[in-house]
Amino acid sequence: MNTQIQTENASKFSREELREAIMTEYKAVACDPNHTIHFTSGRKLAKRLGYTEDIMSQIPESAIRPFAGVGNPFHIDEPPKGSKILDIGSGCGFDSIYASILTHRSIMVTGVDMTEEMLEQARKNAIIAECTNIQFVKGYAEDLPIPSESMDLVISNGVINLCLDKEQVYKEIHRVLRPGGEFRIADVMLDIPVPETSKELIHLWTNCVAGAVTKTEYREYIKNAGFIWMGFGMQYDVFHDAKIAKSAAYFGAKGQNILGIKKG
Ligand SMILES: C[S@@+](CC[C@H](N)C(=O)[O-])C[C@H]1O[C@@H](n2cnc3c(N)ncnc32)[C@H](O)[C@@H]1O
C-alpha cells in the first residue's frame, strides 16, 4: 500500500499552498521575538531535549529563542570531526551552530531552509557565533540543492512532518549521503493516525501534528528510500504543556529521534 499517495490525494491544498502557510508561520518566528509557537520553544525546550548549557552559552540568544526542534540529533554522540553535515530545515541555525561548536568548528555544515527570513537570521547568528564553517542555502527538503553523495551526516529537527511527501524527502537524504553515511533526525511521531478530514485543514499542519504519521508509516518511507538500516531512539513529550496539548495527547504525538545508515 502506498500511504503517501493516499495522503496527497486526501489533501485539499497543494504543496505550494502548504509551503506558503508554513513560511508565513516561520517568518513570524524568525522576525518577531514576541511570537510564540504552538509548543514550548527556545532555551527551555533545548534544555528539556538534553542540549548542554556549556555549548548553549556560546550560541547567540537570537539562535536559541526561535529553536523549535522536537528531539536531539546529538543525543548519542557528536558528529565526527572533519565531517560534512547537512541540516535540513535549519531555521535560525541552532542545530548547525550547536554541531559546529560541539566539534570545535572542525566540521563543514550546510543548512537548507525554504524561509528567507530564517536564512537571514541564521547567517547573522553564525557570524555572531564565529562559525565560518557554516553556510545557509535556500532550498526545499524535497529537492535539495546539494550534490549527490556529498554528505557524511544529515540532521533535521522538527521539519519532515511539515512536508507533504515524506518519502521524497528521505529519497533526497539517501541521494546526498555518501555510501555509509548516516542520518540523525528528530520528528513528530503519532500513536494514532490523524483522520483524513483533519489532514485537509492546513492550519493543523503548521501545528506539527496533522502532518505527522505513525512509526509504522514513517519506517515504510525510510525503507522505500533505500536505507539498509534505521532505528527509533529517544522519545520526548514536547507537547505536554503546549497550546495544542489536548489534541497532541489524543493522537499520542511525541518528538522522536530517528537514526539511519546508507549502504556502504
Ligand atoms: C519547526 S521549524 C524547525 C527549525 C529548526 N530545525 C529548529 O529546530 O529550530 C521548521 C523549519 O523547517 C522549514 N521548512 C519547513 N518545510 C520545509 C521544506 N519543505 N523545505 C525546506 N524547509 C522547510 C521552515 O521554514 C522552518 O524554518
CSV table of N, CA, C and O in Angstrom, one decimal, residues 86-173:
chain,number,residue,atom,x,y,z
A,86,LEU,N,24.7,18.1,6.7
A,86,LEU,CA,23.6,18.9,6.1
A,86,LEU,C,22.5,18.9,7.2
A,86,LEU,O,22.1,17.9,7.8
A,87,ASP,N,22.0,20.2,7.4
A,87,ASP,CA,20.9,20.4,8.4
A,87,ASP,C,19.7,20.8,7.6
A,87,ASP,O,19.6,22.0,7.1
A,88,ILE,N,18.7,19.9,7.4
A,88,ILE,CA,17.5,20.2,6.6
A,88,ILE,C,16.5,21.0,7.4
A,88,ILE,O,16.0,20.5,8.5
A,89,GLY,N,16.0,22.1,7.0
A,89,GLY,CA,15.1,22.9,7.7
A,89,GLY,C,15.8,23.6,8.9
A,89,GLY,O,15.4,23.5,10.0
A,90,SER,N,16.9,24.2,8.6
A,90,SER,CA,17.8,24.7,9.6
A,90,SER,C,17.3,25.8,10.5
A,90,SER,O,17.9,26.2,11.5
A,91,GLY,N,16.2,26.5,10.1
A,91,GLY,CA,15.6,27.5,10.9
A,91,GLY,C,16.6,28.6,11.2
A,91,GLY,O,17.3,29.1,10.3
A,92,CYS,N,16.6,29.1,12.4
A,92,CYS,CA,17.6,30.2,12.8
A,92,CYS,C,19.0,29.7,13.0
A,92,CYS,O,19.8,30.4,13.5
A,93,GLY,N,19.2,28.4,12.8
A,93,GLY,CA,20.6,27.9,12.8
A,93,GLY,C,21.1,27.2,14.1
A,93,GLY,O,22.2,26.9,14.2
A,94,PHE,N,20.1,27.0,15.0
A,94,PHE,CA,20.5,26.5,16.3
A,94,PHE,C,21.3,25.2,16.2
A,94,PHE,O,22.4,25.1,16.7
A,95,ASP,N,20.8,24.2,15.6
A,95,ASP,CA,21.5,22.9,15.5
A,95,ASP,C,22.8,23.0,14.7
A,95,ASP,O,23.8,22.3,15.1
A,96,SER,N,22.8,23.8,13.6
A,96,SER,CA,24.0,23.9,12.8
A,96,SER,C,25.1,24.5,13.7
A,96,SER,O,26.3,24.0,13.7
A,97,ILE,N,24.8,25.6,14.4
A,97,ILE,CA,25.8,26.2,15.3
A,97,ILE,C,26.2,25.3,16.4
A,97,ILE,O,27.4,25.2,16.8
A,98,TYR,N,25.2,24.6,17.0
A,98,TYR,CA,25.5,23.7,18.1
A,98,TYR,C,26.5,22.6,17.7
A,98,TYR,O,27.5,22.4,18.4
A,99,ALA,N,26.2,22.1,16.5
A,99,ALA,CA,27.1,21.0,16.0
A,99,ALA,C,28.5,21.6,15.7
A,99,ALA,O,29.5,20.9,16.0
A,100,SER,N,28.6,22.8,15.2
A,100,SER,CA,29.9,23.4,14.9
A,100,SER,C,30.7,23.6,16.2
A,100,SER,O,31.9,23.2,16.2
A,101,ILE,N,30.0,24.1,17.2
A,101,ILE,CA,30.8,24.4,18.5
A,101,ILE,C,31.1,23.1,19.2
A,101,ILE,O,32.2,22.9,19.7
A,102,LEU,N,30.2,22.1,19.1
A,102,LEU,CA,30.4,20.8,19.7
A,102,LEU,C,31.7,20.2,19.2
A,102,LEU,O,32.4,19.4,19.9
A,103,THR,N,32.0,20.4,17.9
A,103,THR,CA,33.2,19.7,17.3
A,103,THR,C,34.3,20.7,17.1
A,103,THR,O,35.2,20.5,16.2
A,104,HIS,N,34.3,21.8,17.9
A,104,HIS,CA,35.4,22.8,17.8
A,104,HIS,C,35.6,23.4,16.4
A,104,HIS,O,36.7,23.5,16.0
A,105,ARG,N,34.4,23.5,15.7
A,105,ARG,CA,34.4,24.1,14.4
A,105,ARG,C,35.2,23.3,13.4
A,105,ARG,O,35.7,23.9,12.4
A,106,SER,N,35.3,22.0,13.6
A,106,SER,CA,36.1,21.2,12.7
A,106,SER,C,35.3,20.6,11.6
A,106,SER,O,35.9,19.9,10.7
A,107,ILE,N,34.0,20.8,11.6
A,107,ILE,CA,33.2,20.2,10.5
A,107,ILE,C,32.7,21.3,9.5
A,107,ILE,O,32.9,22.5,9.8
A,108,MET,N,32.2,20.9,8.4
A,108,MET,CA,31.6,21.8,7.4
A,108,MET,C,30.0,21.6,7.5
A,108,MET,O,29.6,20.5,7.2
A,109,VAL,N,29.3,22.6,7.8
A,109,VAL,CA,27.8,22.5,7.9
A,109,VAL,C,27.1,23.3,6.8
A,109,VAL,O,27.5,24.4,6.6
A,110,THR,N,26.2,22.6,6.1
A,110,THR,CA,25.3,23.4,5.2
A,110,THR,C,23.9,23.3,5.8
A,110,THR,O,23.3,22.2,6.0
A,111,GLY,N,23.3,24.4,6.0
A,111,GLY,CA,21.9,24.4,6.4
A,111,GLY,C,21.0,24.8,5.3
A,111,GLY,O,21.3,25.7,4.5
A,112,VAL,N,19.9,24.1,5.1
A,112,VAL,CA,19.0,24.4,4.0
A,112,VAL,C,17.6,24.7,4.6
A,112,VAL,O,17.1,24.0,5.5
A,113,ASP,N,17.0,25.8,4.1
A,113,ASP,CA,15.7,26.1,4.6
A,113,ASP,C,15.0,26.9,3.5
A,113,ASP,O,15.6,27.5,2.6
A,114,MET,N,13.6,26.8,3.5
A,114,MET,CA,12.9,27.5,2.4
A,114,MET,C,12.4,28.9,2.8
A,114,MET,O,12.0,29.7,2.0
A,115,THR,N,12.6,29.3,4.1
A,115,THR,CA,12.0,30.6,4.5
A,115,THR,C,13.2,31.6,4.6
A,115,THR,O,14.1,31.4,5.4
A,116,GLU,N,13.1,32.6,3.7
A,116,GLU,CA,14.2,33.6,3.6
A,116,GLU,C,14.5,34.2,4.9
A,116,GLU,O,15.7,34.4,5.2
A,117,GLU,N,13.5,34.6,5.7
A,117,GLU,CA,13.8,35.3,7.0
A,117,GLU,C,14.5,34.4,7.9
A,117,GLU,O,15.4,34.9,8.7
A,118,MET,N,14.3,33.1,7.9
A,118,MET,CA,15.0,32.2,8.8
A,118,MET,C,16.5,32.1,8.3
A,118,MET,O,17.4,32.2,9.1
A,119,LEU,N,16.7,32.1,7.0
A,119,LEU,CA,18.1,32.0,6.4
A,119,LEU,C,18.9,33.3,6.8
A,119,LEU,O,20.0,33.2,7.2
A,120,GLU,N,18.2,34.4,6.7
A,120,GLU,CA,18.9,35.7,7.0
A,120,GLU,C,19.3,35.7,8.5
A,120,GLU,O,20.5,36.0,8.8
A,121,GLN,N,18.4,35.3,9.3
A,121,GLN,CA,18.7,35.3,10.8
A,121,GLN,C,19.8,34.3,11.1
A,121,GLN,O,20.7,34.5,11.9
A,122,ALA,N,19.7,33.1,10.4
A,122,ALA,CA,20.7,32.0,10.7
A,122,ALA,C,22.1,32.5,10.3
A,122,ALA,O,23.1,32.3,11.0
A,123,ARG,N,22.2,33.2,9.1
A,123,ARG,CA,23.5,33.7,8.7
A,123,ARG,C,24.1,34.7,9.7
A,123,ARG,O,25.3,34.6,10.1
A,124,LYS,N,23.2,35.6,10.2
A,124,LYS,CA,23.7,36.6,11.2
A,124,LYS,C,24.1,35.8,12.5
A,124,LYS,O,25.2,36.1,13.1
A,125,ASN,N,23.4,34.8,12.9
A,125,ASN,CA,23.7,34.1,14.1
A,125,ASN,C,25.0,33.3,14.0
A,125,ASN,O,25.8,33.3,14.9
A,126,ALA,N,25.3,32.8,12.8
A,126,ALA,CA,26.6,32.1,12.6
A,126,ALA,C,27.7,33.0,12.7
A,126,ALA,O,28.8,32.7,13.2
A,127,ILE,N,27.5,34.3,12.2
A,127,ILE,CA,28.6,35.3,12.2
A,127,ILE,C,28.9,35.6,13.7
A,127,ILE,O,30.0,35.7,14.2
A,128,ILE,N,27.8,35.9,14.5
A,128,ILE,CA,28.0,36.2,15.9
A,128,ILE,C,28.7,35.1,16.6
A,128,ILE,O,29.6,35.4,17.5
A,129,ALA,N,28.4,33.9,16.3
A,129,ALA,CA,29.0,32.7,17.0
A,129,ALA,C,30.4,32.4,16.4
A,129,ALA,O,31.0,31.4,16.9
A,130,GLU,N,30.8,33.2,15.5
A,130,GLU,CA,32.1,33.0,14.8
A,130,GLU,C,32.3,31.6,14.2
A,130,GLU,O,33.3,30.9,14.4
A,131,CYS,N,31.2,31.2,13.6
A,131,CYS,CA,31.2,29.8,12.9
A,131,CYS,C,31.3,30.1,11.4
A,131,CYS,O,30.3,30.1,10.7
A,132,THR,N,32.6,30.2,10.9
A,132,THR,CA,32.8,30.5,9.5
A,132,THR,C,32.7,29.2,8.7
A,132,THR,O,32.7,29.2,7.4
A,133,ASN,N,32.5,28.1,9.4
A,133,ASN,CA,32.4,26.8,8.7
A,133,ASN,C,30.9,26.4,8.4
A,133,ASN,O,30.7,25.2,8.2
A,134,ILE,N,30.0,27.4,8.5
A,134,ILE,CA,28.6,27.0,8.2
A,134,ILE,C,28.1,27.9,7.1
A,134,ILE,O,28.4,29.1,7.0
A,135,GLN,N,27.4,27.3,6.1
A,135,GLN,CA,26.7,28.1,5.1
A,135,GLN,C,25.2,27.8,5.1
A,135,GLN,O,24.8,26.7,5.4
A,136,PHE,N,24.4,28.8,4.9
A,136,PHE,CA,22.9,28.6,4.8
A,136,PHE,C,22.5,28.9,3.4
A,136,PHE,O,22.7,29.9,2.8
A,137,VAL,N,21.7,27.9,2.8
A,137,VAL,CA,21.3,27.9,1.5
A,137,VAL,C,19.8,27.8,1.4
A,137,VAL,O,19.2,27.0,2.1
A,138,LYS,N,19.2,28.6,0.5
A,138,LYS,CA,17.7,28.4,0.3
A,138,LYS,C,17.4,27.1,-0.5
A,138,LYS,O,18.1,26.8,-1.5
A,139,GLY,N,16.4,26.4,-0.1
A,139,GLY,CA,16.1,25.2,-0.8
A,139,GLY,C,14.9,24.4,-0.1
A,139,GLY,O,14.5,24.8,1.0
A,140,TYR,N,14.5,23.4,-0.8
A,140,TYR,CA,13.4,22.6,-0.3
A,140,TYR,C,13.9,21.2,0.1
A,140,TYR,O,14.7,20.6,-0.6
A,141,ALA,N,13.3,20.7,1.1
A,141,ALA,CA,13.7,19.4,1.6
A,141,ALA,C,13.4,18.3,0.6
A,141,ALA,O,14.1,17.3,0.5
A,142,GLU,N,12.4,18.5,-0.3
A,142,GLU,CA,12.0,17.5,-1.3
A,142,GLU,C,12.9,17.6,-2.5
A,142,GLU,O,12.7,16.8,-3.4
A,143,ASP,N,13.7,18.6,-2.6
A,143,ASP,CA,14.5,18.8,-3.8
A,143,ASP,C,15.8,19.6,-3.4
A,143,ASP,O,16.0,20.8,-3.7
A,144,LEU,N,16.6,18.9,-2.7
A,144,LEU,CA,17.8,19.6,-2.0
A,144,LEU,C,18.8,20.1,-3.0
A,144,LEU,O,19.2,19.4,-3.9
A,145,PRO,N,19.3,21.4,-2.8
A,145,PRO,CA,20.3,22.0,-3.7
A,145,PRO,C,21.7,21.5,-3.3
A,145,PRO,O,22.6,22.3,-3.1
A,146,ILE,N,21.9,20.2,-3.2
A,146,ILE,CA,23.1,19.6,-2.7
A,146,ILE,C,23.5,18.5,-3.6
A,146,ILE,O,22.7,17.7,-4.0
A,147,PRO,N,24.8,18.4,-4.0
A,147,PRO,CA,25.3,17.4,-4.9
A,147,PRO,C,25.1,16.0,-4.3
A,147,PRO,O,25.1,15.8,-3.1
A,148,SER,N,24.9,15.0,-5.1
A,148,SER,CA,24.8,13.6,-4.7
A,148,SER,C,26.0,13.1,-4.0
A,148,SER,O,27.2,13.5,-4.3
A,149,GLU,N,25.8,12.3,-3.0
A,149,GLU,CA,26.9,11.6,-2.2
A,149,GLU,C,28.0,12.5,-1.7
A,149,GLU,O,29.2,12.2,-1.6
A,150,SER,N,27.5,13.7,-1.3
A,150,SER,CA,28.5,14.7,-0.8
A,150,SER,C,28.5,14.9,0.7
A,150,SER,O,29.3,15.6,1.2
A,151,MET,N,27.6,14.3,1.4
A,151,MET,CA,27.4,14.5,2.9
A,151,MET,C,27.8,13.2,3.7
A,151,MET,O,27.4,12.1,3.3
A,152,ASP,N,28.4,13.4,4.9
A,152,ASP,CA,28.7,12.3,5.8
A,152,ASP,C,27.5,12.1,6.7
A,152,ASP,O,27.2,11.0,7.1
A,153,LEU,N,26.8,13.2,7.0
A,153,LEU,CA,25.7,13.1,8.1
A,153,LEU,C,24.6,14.1,7.7
A,153,LEU,O,24.9,15.2,7.4
A,154,VAL,N,23.4,13.6,7.8
A,154,VAL,CA,22.3,14.5,7.6
A,154,VAL,C,21.5,14.6,8.9
A,154,VAL,O,21.2,13.6,9.5
A,155,ILE,N,21.3,15.9,9.3
A,155,ILE,CA,20.4,16.1,10.5
A,155,ILE,C,19.2,16.9,10.1
A,155,ILE,O,19.2,17.6,9.1
A,156,SER,N,18.2,16.8,10.9
A,156,SER,CA,17.0,17.6,10.7
A,156,SER,C,16.2,17.5,12.0
A,156,SER,O,16.1,16.5,12.6
A,157,ASN,N,15.5,18.7,12.3
A,157,ASN,CA,14.8,18.7,13.6
A,157,ASN,C,13.5,19.4,13.5
A,157,ASN,O,13.4,20.6,13.4
A,158,GLY,N,12.4,18.6,13.6
A,158,GLY,CA,11.0,19.1,13.6
A,158,GLY,C,10.6,19.6,12.2
A,158,GLY,O,9.7,20.5,12.2
A,159,VAL,N,11.0,19.0,11.2
A,159,VAL,CA,10.8,19.6,9.8
A,159,VAL,C,10.0,18.7,8.9
A,159,VAL,O,9.0,19.1,8.2
A,160,ILE,N,10.3,17.4,8.9
A,160,ILE,CA,9.8,16.5,7.9
A,160,ILE,C,8.2,16.3,8.1
A,160,ILE,O,7.5,16.1,7.1
A,161,ASN,N,7.8,16.4,9.3
A,161,ASN,CA,6.3,16.3,9.5
A,161,ASN,C,5.6,17.5,8.7
A,161,ASN,O,4.4,17.3,8.4
A,162,LEU,N,6.3,18.5,8.4
A,162,LEU,CA,5.7,19.7,7.7
A,162,LEU,C,5.7,19.5,6.1
A,162,LEU,O,5.3,20.3,5.4
A,163,CYS,N,6.3,18.4,5.7
A,163,CYS,CA,6.4,18.1,4.3
A,163,CYS,C,5.4,17.1,3.8
A,163,CYS,O,5.2,16.0,4.4
A,164,LEU,N,4.7,17.4,2.7
A,164,LEU,CA,3.6,16.5,2.2
A,164,LEU,C,4.2,15.2,1.8
A,164,LEU,O,3.6,14.1,2.1
A,165,ASP,N,5.3,15.2,1.1
A,165,ASP,CA,5.9,13.9,0.5
A,165,ASP,C,7.1,13.5,1.3
A,165,ASP,O,8.3,13.8,0.9
A,166,LYS,N,6.9,12.8,2.4
A,166,LYS,CA,8.0,12.4,3.3
A,166,LYS,C,8.9,11.4,2.7
A,166,LYS,O,10.1,11.4,2.9
A,167,GLU,N,8.4,10.5,1.8
A,167,GLU,CA,9.2,9.5,1.2
A,167,GLU,C,10.2,10.2,0.2
A,167,GLU,O,11.4,9.9,0.2
A,168,GLN,N,9.7,11.3,-0.5
A,168,GLN,CA,10.6,12.0,-1.4
A,168,GLN,C,11.7,12.7,-0.6
A,168,GLN,O,12.9,12.7,-1.0
A,169,VAL,N,11.4,13.2,0.6
A,169,VAL,CA,12.4,13.8,1.5
A,169,VAL,C,13.5,12.8,1.8
A,169,VAL,O,14.7,13.1,1.7
A,170,TYR,N,13.1,11.6,2.2
A,170,TYR,CA,14.1,10.5,2.6
A,170,TYR,C,14.8,10.1,1.3
A,170,TYR,O,16.0,9.7,1.5
A,171,LYS,N,14.2,10.1,0.2
A,171,LYS,CA,15.0,9.7,-1.1
A,171,LYS,C,16.1,10.8,-1.3
A,171,LYS,O,17.2,10.4,-1.7
A,172,GLU,N,15.7,12.0,-1.0
A,172,GLU,CA,16.8,13.1,-1.2
A,172,GLU,C,17.9,12.9,-0.2
A,172,GLU,O,19.1,13.1,-0.5
A,173,ILE,N,17.5,12.6,1.1
A,173,ILE,CA,18.5,12.4,2.1
A,173,ILE,C,19.5,11.2,1.6
A,173,ILE,O,20.7,11.3,1.7
